[in-house]
PDB file of C-alpha atoms in Angstrom:
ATOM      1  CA  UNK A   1     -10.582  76.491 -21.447  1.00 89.00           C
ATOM      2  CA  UNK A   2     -12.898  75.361 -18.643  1.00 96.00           C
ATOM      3  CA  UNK A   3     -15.161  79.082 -17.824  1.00 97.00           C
ATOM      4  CA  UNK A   4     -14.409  77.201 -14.144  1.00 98.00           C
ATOM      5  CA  UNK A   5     -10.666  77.518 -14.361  1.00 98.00           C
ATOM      6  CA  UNK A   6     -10.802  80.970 -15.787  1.00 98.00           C
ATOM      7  CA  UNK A   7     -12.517  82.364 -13.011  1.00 98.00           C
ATOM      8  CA  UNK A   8      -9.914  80.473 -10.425  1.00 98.00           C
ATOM      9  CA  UNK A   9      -7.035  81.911 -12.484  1.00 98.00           C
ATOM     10  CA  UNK A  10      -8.744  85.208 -12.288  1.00 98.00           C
ATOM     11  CA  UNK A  11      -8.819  85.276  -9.106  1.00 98.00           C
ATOM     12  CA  UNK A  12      -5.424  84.312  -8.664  1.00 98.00           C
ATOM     13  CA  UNK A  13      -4.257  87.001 -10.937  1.00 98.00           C
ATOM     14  CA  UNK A  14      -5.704  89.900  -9.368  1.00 98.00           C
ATOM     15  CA  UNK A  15      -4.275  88.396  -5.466  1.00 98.00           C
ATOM     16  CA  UNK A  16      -1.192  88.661  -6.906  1.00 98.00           C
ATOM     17  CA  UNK A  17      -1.296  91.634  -8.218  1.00 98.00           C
ATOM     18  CA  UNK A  18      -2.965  93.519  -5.041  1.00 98.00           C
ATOM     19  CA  UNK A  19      -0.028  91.306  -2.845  1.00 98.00           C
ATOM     20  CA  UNK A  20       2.590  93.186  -5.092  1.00 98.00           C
ATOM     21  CA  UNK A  21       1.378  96.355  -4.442  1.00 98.00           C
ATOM     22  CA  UNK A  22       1.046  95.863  -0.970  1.00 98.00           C
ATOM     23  CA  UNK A  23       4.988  94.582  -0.587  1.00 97.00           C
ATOM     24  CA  UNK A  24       5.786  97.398  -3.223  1.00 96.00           C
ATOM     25  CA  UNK A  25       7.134  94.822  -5.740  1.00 95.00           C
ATOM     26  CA  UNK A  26       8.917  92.913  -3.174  1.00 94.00           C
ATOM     27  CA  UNK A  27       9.915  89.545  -4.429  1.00 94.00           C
ATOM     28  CA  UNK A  28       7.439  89.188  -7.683  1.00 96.00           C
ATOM     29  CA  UNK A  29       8.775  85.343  -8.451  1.00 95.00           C
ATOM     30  CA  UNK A  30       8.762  83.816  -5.091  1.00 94.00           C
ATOM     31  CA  UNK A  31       5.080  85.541  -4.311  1.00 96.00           C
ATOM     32  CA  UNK A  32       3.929  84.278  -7.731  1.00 97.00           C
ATOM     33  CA  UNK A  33       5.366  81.071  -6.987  1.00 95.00           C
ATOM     34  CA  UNK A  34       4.180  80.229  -3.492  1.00 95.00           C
ATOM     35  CA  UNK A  35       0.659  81.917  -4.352  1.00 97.00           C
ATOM     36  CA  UNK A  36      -0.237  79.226  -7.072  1.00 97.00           C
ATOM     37  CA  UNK A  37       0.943  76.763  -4.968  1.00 96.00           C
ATOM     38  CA  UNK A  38      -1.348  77.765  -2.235  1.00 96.00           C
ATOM     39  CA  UNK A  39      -4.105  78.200  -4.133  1.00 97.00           C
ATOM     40  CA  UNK A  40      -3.562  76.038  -7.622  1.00 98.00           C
ATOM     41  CA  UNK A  41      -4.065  72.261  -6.075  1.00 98.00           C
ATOM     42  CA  UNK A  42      -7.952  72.526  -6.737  1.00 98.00           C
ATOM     43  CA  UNK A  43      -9.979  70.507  -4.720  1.00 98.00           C
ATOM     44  CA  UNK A  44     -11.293  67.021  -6.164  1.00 98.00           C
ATOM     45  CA  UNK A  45     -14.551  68.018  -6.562  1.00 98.00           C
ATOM     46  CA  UNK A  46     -14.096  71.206  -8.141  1.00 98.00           C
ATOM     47  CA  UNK A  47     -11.451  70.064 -10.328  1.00 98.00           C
ATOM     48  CA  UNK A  48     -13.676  67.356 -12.012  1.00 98.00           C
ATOM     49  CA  UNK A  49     -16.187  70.221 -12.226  1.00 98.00           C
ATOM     50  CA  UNK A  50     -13.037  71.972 -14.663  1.00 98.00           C
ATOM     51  CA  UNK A  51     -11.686  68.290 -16.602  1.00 98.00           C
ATOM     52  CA  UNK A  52     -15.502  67.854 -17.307  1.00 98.00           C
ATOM     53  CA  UNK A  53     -16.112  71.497 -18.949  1.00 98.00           C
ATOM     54  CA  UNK A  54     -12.312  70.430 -20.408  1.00 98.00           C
ATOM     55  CA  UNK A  55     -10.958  67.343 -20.951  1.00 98.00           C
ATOM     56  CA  UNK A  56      -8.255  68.086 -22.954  1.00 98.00           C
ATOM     57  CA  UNK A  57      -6.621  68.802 -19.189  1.00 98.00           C
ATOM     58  CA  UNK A  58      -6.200  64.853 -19.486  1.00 98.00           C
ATOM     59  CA  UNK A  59      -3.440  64.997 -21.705  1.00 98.00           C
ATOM     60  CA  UNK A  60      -1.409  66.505 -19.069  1.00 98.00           C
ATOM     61  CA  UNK A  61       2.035  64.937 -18.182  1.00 97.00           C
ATOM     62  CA  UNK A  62       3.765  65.389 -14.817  1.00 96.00           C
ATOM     63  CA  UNK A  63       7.380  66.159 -16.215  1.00 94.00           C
ATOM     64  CA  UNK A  64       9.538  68.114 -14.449  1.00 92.00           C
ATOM     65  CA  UNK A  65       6.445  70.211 -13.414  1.00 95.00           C
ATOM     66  CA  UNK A  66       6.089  68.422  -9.563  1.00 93.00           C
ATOM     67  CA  UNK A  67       7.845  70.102  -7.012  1.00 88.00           C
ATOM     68  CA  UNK A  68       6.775  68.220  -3.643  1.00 89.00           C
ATOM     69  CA  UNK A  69       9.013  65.555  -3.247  1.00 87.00           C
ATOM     70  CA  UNK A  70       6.272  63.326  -1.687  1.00 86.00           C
ATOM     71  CA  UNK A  71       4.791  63.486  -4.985  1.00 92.00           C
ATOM     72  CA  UNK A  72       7.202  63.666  -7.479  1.00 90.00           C
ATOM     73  CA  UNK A  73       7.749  59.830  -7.823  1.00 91.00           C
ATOM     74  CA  UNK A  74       4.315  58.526  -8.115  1.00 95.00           C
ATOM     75  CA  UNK A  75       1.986  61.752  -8.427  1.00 96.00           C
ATOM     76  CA  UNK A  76      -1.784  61.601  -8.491  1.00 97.00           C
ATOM     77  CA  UNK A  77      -3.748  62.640 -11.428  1.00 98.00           C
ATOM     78  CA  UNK A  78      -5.402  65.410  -9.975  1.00 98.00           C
ATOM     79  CA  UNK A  79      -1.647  66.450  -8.834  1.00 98.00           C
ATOM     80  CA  UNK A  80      -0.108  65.949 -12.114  1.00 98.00           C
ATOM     81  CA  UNK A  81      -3.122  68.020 -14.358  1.00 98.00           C
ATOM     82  CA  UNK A  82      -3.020  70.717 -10.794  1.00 98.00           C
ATOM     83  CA  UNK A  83       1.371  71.382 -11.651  1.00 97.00           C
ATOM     84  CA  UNK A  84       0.393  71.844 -15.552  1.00 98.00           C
ATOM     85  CA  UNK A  85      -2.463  74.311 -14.603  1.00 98.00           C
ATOM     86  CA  UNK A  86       0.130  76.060 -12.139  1.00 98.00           C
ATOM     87  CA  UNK A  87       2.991  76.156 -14.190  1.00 97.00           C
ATOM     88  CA  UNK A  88       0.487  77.767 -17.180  1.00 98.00           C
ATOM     89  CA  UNK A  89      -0.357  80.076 -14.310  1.00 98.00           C
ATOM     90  CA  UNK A  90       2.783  81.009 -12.985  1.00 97.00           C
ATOM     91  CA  UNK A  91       4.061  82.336 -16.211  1.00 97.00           C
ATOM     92  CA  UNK A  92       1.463  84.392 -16.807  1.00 98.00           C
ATOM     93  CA  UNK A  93       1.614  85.958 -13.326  1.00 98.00           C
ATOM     94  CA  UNK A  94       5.568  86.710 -14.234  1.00 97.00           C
ATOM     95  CA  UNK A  95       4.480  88.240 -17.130  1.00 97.00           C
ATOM     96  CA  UNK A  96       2.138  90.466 -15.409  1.00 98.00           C
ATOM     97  CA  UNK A  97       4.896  91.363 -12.939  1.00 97.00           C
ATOM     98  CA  UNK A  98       6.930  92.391 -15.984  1.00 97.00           C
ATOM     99  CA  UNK A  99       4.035  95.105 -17.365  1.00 97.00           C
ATOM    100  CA  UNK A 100       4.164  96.694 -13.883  1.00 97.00           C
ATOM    101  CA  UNK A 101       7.768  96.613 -13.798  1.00 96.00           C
ATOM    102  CA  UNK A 102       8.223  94.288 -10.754  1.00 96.00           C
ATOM    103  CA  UNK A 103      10.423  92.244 -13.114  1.00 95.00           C
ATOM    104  CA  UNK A 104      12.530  93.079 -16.097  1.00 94.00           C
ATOM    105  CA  UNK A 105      13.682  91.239 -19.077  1.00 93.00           C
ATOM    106  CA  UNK A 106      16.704  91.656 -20.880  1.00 92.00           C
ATOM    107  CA  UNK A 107      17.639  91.804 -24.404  1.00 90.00           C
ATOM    108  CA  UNK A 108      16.526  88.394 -25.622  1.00 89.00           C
ATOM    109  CA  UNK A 109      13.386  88.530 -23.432  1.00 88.00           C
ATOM    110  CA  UNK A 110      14.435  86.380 -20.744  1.00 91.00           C
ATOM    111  CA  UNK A 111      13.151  87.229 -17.085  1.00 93.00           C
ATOM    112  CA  UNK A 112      15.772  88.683 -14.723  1.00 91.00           C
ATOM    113  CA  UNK A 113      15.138  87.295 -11.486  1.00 90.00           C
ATOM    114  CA  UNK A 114      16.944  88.003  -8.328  1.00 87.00           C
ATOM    115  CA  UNK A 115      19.482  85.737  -7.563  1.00 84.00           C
ATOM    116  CA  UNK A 116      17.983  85.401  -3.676  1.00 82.00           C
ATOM    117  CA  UNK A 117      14.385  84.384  -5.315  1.00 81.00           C
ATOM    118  CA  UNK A 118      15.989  81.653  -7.821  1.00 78.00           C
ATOM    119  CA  UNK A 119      18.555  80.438  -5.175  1.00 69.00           C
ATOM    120  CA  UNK A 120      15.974  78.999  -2.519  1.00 63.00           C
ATOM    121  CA  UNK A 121      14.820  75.724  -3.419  1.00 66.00           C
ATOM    122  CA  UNK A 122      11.124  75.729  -2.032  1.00 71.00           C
ATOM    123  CA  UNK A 123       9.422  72.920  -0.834  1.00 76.00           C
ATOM    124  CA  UNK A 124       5.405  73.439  -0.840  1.00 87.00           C
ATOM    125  CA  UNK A 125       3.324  70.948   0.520  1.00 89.00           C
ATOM    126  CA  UNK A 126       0.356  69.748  -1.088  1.00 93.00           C
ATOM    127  CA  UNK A 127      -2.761  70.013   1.453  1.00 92.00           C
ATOM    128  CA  UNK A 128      -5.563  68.757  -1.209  1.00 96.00           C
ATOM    129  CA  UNK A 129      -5.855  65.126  -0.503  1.00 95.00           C
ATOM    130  CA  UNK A 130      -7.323  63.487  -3.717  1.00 96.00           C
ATOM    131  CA  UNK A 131      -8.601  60.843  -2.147  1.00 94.00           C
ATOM    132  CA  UNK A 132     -11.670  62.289  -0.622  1.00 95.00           C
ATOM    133  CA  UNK A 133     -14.683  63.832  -2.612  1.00 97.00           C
ATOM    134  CA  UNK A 134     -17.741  64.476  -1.133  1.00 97.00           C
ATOM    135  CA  UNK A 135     -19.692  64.168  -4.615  1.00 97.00           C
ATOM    136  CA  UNK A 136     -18.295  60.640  -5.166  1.00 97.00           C
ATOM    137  CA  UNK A 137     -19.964  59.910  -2.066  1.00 96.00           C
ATOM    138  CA  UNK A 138     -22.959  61.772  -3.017  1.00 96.00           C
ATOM    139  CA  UNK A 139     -23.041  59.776  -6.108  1.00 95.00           C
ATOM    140  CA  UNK A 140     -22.694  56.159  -3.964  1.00 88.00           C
ATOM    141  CA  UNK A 141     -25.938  56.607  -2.414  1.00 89.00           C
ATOM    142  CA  UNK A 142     -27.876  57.460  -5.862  1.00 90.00           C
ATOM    143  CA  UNK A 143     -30.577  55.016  -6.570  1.00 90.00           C
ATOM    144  CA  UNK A 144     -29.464  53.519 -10.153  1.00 89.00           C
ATOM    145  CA  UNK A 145     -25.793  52.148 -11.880  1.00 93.00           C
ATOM    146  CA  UNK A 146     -23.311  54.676 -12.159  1.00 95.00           C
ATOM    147  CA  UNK A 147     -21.971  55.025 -15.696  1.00 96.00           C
ATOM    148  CA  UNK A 148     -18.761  53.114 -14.935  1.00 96.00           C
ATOM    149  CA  UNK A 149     -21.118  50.286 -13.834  1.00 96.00           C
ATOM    150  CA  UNK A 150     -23.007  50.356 -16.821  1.00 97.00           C
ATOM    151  CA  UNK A 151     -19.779  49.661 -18.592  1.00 97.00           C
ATOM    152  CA  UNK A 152     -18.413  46.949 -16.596  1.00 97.00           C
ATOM    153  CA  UNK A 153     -21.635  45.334 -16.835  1.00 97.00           C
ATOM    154  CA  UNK A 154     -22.049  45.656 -20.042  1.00 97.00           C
ATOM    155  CA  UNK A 155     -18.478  43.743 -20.571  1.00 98.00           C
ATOM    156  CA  UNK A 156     -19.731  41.119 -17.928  1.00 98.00           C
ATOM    157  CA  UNK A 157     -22.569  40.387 -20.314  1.00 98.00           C
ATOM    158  CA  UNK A 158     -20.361  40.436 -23.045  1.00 98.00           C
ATOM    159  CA  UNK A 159     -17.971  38.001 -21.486  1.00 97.00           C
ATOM    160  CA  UNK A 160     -20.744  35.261 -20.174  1.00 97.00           C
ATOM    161  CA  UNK A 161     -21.859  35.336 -23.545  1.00 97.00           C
ATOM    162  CA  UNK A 162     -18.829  34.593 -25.056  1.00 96.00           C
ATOM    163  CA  UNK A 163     -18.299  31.943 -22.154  1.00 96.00           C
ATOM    164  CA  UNK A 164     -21.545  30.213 -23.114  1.00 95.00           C
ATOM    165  CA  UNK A 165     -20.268  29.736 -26.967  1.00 94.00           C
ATOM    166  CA  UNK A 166     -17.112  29.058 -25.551  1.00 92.00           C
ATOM    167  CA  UNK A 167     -15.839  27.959 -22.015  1.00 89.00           C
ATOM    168  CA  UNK A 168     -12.395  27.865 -23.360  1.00 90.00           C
ATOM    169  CA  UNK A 169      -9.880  30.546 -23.337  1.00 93.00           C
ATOM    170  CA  UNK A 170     -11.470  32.121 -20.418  1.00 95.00           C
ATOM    171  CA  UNK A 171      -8.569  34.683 -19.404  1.00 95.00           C
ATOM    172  CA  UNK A 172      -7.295  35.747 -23.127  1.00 95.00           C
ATOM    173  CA  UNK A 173     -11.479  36.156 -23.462  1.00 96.00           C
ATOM    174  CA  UNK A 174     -11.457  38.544 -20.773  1.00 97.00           C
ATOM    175  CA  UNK A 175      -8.087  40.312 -21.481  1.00 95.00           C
ATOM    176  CA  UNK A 176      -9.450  41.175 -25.053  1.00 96.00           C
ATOM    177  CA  UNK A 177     -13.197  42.498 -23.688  1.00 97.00           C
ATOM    178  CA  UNK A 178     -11.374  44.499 -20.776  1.00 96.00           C
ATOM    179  CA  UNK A 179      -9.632  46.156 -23.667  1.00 94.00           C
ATOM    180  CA  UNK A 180     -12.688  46.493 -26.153  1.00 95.00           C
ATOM    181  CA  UNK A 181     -14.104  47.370 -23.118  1.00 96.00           C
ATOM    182  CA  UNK A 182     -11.833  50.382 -21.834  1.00 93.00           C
ATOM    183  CA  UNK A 183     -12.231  53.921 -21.264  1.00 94.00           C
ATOM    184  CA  UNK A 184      -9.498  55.912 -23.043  1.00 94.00           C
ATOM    185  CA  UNK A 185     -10.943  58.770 -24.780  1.00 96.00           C
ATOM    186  CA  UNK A 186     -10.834  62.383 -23.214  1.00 97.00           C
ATOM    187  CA  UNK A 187     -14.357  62.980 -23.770  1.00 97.00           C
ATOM    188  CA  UNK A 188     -15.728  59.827 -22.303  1.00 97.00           C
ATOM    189  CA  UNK A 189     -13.316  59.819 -19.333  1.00 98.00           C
ATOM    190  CA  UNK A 190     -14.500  63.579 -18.097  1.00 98.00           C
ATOM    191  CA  UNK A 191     -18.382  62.006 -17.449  1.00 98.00           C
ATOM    192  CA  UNK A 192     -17.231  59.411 -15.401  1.00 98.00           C
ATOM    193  CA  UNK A 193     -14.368  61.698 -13.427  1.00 98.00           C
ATOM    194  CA  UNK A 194     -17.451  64.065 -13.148  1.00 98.00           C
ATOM    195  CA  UNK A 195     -19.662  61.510 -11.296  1.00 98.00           C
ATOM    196  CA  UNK A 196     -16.447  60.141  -9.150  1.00 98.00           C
ATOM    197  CA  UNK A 197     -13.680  62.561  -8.586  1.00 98.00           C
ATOM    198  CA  UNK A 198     -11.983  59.638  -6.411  1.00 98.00           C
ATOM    199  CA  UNK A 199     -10.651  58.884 -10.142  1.00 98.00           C
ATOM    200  CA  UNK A 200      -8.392  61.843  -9.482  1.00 98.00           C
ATOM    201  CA  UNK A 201      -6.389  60.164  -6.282  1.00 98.00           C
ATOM    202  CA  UNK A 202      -4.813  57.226  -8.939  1.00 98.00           C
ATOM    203  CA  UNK A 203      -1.226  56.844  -9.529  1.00 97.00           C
ATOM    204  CA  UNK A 204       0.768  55.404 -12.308  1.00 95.00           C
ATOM    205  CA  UNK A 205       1.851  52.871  -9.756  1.00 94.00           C
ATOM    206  CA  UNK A 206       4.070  51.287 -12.090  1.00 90.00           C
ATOM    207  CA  UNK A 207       0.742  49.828 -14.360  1.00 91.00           C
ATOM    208  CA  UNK A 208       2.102  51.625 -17.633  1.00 89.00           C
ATOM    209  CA  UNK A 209       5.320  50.174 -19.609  1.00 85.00           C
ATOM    210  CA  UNK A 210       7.813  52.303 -18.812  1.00 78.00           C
ATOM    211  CA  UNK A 211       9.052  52.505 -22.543  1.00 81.00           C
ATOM    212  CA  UNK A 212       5.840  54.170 -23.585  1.00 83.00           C
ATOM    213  CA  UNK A 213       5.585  57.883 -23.121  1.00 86.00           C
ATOM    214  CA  UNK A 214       9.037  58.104 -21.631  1.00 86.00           C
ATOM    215  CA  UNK A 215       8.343  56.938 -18.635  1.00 87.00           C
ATOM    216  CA  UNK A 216       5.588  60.046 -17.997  1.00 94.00           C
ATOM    217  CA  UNK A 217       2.505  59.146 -19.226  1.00 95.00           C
ATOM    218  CA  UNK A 218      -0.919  61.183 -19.795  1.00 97.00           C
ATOM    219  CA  UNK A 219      -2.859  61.722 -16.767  1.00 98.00           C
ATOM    220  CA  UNK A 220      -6.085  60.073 -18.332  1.00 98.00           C
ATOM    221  CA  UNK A 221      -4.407  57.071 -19.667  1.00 97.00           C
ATOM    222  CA  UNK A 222      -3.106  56.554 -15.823  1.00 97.00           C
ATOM    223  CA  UNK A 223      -6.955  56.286 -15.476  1.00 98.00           C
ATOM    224  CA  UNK A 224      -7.696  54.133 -18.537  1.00 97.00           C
ATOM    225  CA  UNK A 225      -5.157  51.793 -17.157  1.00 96.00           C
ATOM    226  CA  UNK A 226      -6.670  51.530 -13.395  1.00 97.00           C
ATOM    227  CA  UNK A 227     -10.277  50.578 -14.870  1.00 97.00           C
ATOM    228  CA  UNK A 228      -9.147  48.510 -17.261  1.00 97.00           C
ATOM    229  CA  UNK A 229      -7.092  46.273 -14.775  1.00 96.00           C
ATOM    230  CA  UNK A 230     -10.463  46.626 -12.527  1.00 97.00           C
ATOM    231  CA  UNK A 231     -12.450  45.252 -15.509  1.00 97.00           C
ATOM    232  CA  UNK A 232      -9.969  42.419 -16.020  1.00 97.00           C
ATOM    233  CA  UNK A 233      -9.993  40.979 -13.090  1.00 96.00           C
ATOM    234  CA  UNK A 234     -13.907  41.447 -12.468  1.00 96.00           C
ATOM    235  CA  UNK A 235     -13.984  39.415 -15.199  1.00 97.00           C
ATOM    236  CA  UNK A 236     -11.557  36.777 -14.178  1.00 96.00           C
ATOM    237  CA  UNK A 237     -13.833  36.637 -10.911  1.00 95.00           C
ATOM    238  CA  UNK A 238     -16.623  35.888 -12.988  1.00 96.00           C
ATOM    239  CA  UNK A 239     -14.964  33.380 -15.131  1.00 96.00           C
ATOM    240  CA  UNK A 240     -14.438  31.695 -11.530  1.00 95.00           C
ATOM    241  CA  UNK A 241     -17.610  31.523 -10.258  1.00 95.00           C
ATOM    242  CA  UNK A 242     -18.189  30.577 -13.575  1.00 95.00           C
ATOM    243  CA  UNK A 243     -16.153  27.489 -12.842  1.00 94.00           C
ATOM    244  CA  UNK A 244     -14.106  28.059 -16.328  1.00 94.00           C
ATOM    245  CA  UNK A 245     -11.149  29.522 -13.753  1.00 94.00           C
ATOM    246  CA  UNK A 246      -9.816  28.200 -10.448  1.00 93.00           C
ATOM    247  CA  UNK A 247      -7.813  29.672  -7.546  1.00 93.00           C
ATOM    248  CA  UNK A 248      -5.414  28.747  -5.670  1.00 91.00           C
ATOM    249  CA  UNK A 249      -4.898  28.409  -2.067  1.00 89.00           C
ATOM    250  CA  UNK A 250      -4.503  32.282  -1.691  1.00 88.00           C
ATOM    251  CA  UNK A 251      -7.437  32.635  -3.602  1.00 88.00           C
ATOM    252  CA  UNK A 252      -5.721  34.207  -5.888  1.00 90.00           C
ATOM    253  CA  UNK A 253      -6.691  33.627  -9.967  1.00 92.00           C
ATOM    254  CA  UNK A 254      -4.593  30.668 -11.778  1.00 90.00           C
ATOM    255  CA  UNK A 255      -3.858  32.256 -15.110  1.00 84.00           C
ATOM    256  CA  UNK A 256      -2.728  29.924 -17.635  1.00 78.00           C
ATOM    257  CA  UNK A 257       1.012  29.127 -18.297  1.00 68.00           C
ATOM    258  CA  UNK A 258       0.931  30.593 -21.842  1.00 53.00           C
ATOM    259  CA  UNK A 259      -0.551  34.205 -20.860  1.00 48.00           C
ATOM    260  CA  UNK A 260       1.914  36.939 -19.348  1.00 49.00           C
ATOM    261  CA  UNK A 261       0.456  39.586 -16.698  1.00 48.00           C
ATOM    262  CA  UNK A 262      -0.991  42.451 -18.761  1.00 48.00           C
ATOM    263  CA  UNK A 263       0.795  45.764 -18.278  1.00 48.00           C
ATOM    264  CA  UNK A 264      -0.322  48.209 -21.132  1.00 49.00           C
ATOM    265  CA  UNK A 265       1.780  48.876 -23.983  1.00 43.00           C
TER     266      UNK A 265
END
């Protein structure tokens, strides 16, 4: 675990824990609950600080973790990896209420919560806006290519040279180097989430077939998808300039009859 997120959790711990002494035990699951929401949506910056000491935190899934309603549908990757890190948190918050006796358990170790606690269905907003980050901005005025630009242009190269063998074939070209060319491993995600933590404000926005990961995919590959699609139609801008592609009045690519929009599958 990130040494980041350990100290955060910490700190939420021993809050709760001097809050439940202060209230004399008063309500251990909804003060757990509404603590880590207050204070378990991390920041952008700070949480790319925490996927880049652990990116493993990628492989988190919304599920039925999302409780704001506003996000439930289409949640942000910062969102989605902030409800696994709560949820991880909340339970072991309950189970500290539990060794002070603030909560009991009963026979098969199941937590016996107050009907009045589990009965209110709380809505908590989420304050943290993902789409700010004041190190991605930092980062923008940094003499030098970022590391997602060295990758893109790396594929542009790639693609002009295959264009000078080749003109033909121009968009299945650049669907297969946006792919040879995409970002999907953990570990080299975190370095480029690191330099721009706006990568933590992206959505599934309906990119991802929904027969793959039941409909809930991995909050890096919700990443991967974004750049990938970026790539693609970088390179299909090339390819027009190029003069191997046209547009059409909207200015919009014309991609050959025989080749379907990519969605990733």
């Amino acid at each position: 675990m990130s040494s980041l997120l350990t100290r955060i959790l910490e700190d939420v711990r021993l809050e709760y824990v001097r809050l439940m002494q202060e209230s004399d035990g008063l309500h251990p699951y909804l003060s757990a609950e509404r603590l880590c929401h207050e204070r378990l949506f991390i920041e952008p910056d700070t949480l790319a600080r925490i996927v880049s000491e652990d990116p493993t935190l990628l492989a988190a899934r919304a599920g039925s973790l999302v409780m704001n309603k506003q996000e439930r549908e289409n949640p942000s990757v910062g969102v989605i990896i902030c409800s696994n890190i709560l949820a991880a948190s909340l339970e072991g918050l309950l189970t500290v209420a539990v060794e002070h006796d603030w909560l009991e358990v009963d026979e098969d170790g199941a937590l016996l919560v107050d009907e009045e606690e589990m009965s209110q269905d709380n809505q908590y907003p989420i304050s943290t806006d993902y789409s700010h980050s004041a190190t991605a901005r930092s980062n923008l005025t940094k003499p030098g290519q970022s590391q997602l630009s060295a990758i893109f242009n790396a594929a542009e190269d790639a693609f002009l040279a295959s264009l000078q063998e080749c003109s033909r074939d121009a968009y299945q070209k650049a669907l297969t180097l946006s792919s040879d060319y995409a970002v999907f491993a953990p570990d080299d995600l975190a370095p480029l989430i690191a330099e721009n933590p706006l990568l933590l404000g992206l959505r599934p926005d309906g990119l991802i077939d929904e027969d793959m990961f039941d409909g809930d995919p991995p909050a890096g590959l919700i990443i991967s998808t974004h750049l990938t699609r970026m790539l693609l139609h970088q390179l299909l801008e090339l390819a027009v300039s190029e003069g191997v592609l046209s547009t059409d009045e909207h200015g919009h690519v014309i991609v050959p009859d025989s080749s379907d929009t990519p969605t990733l599958h």
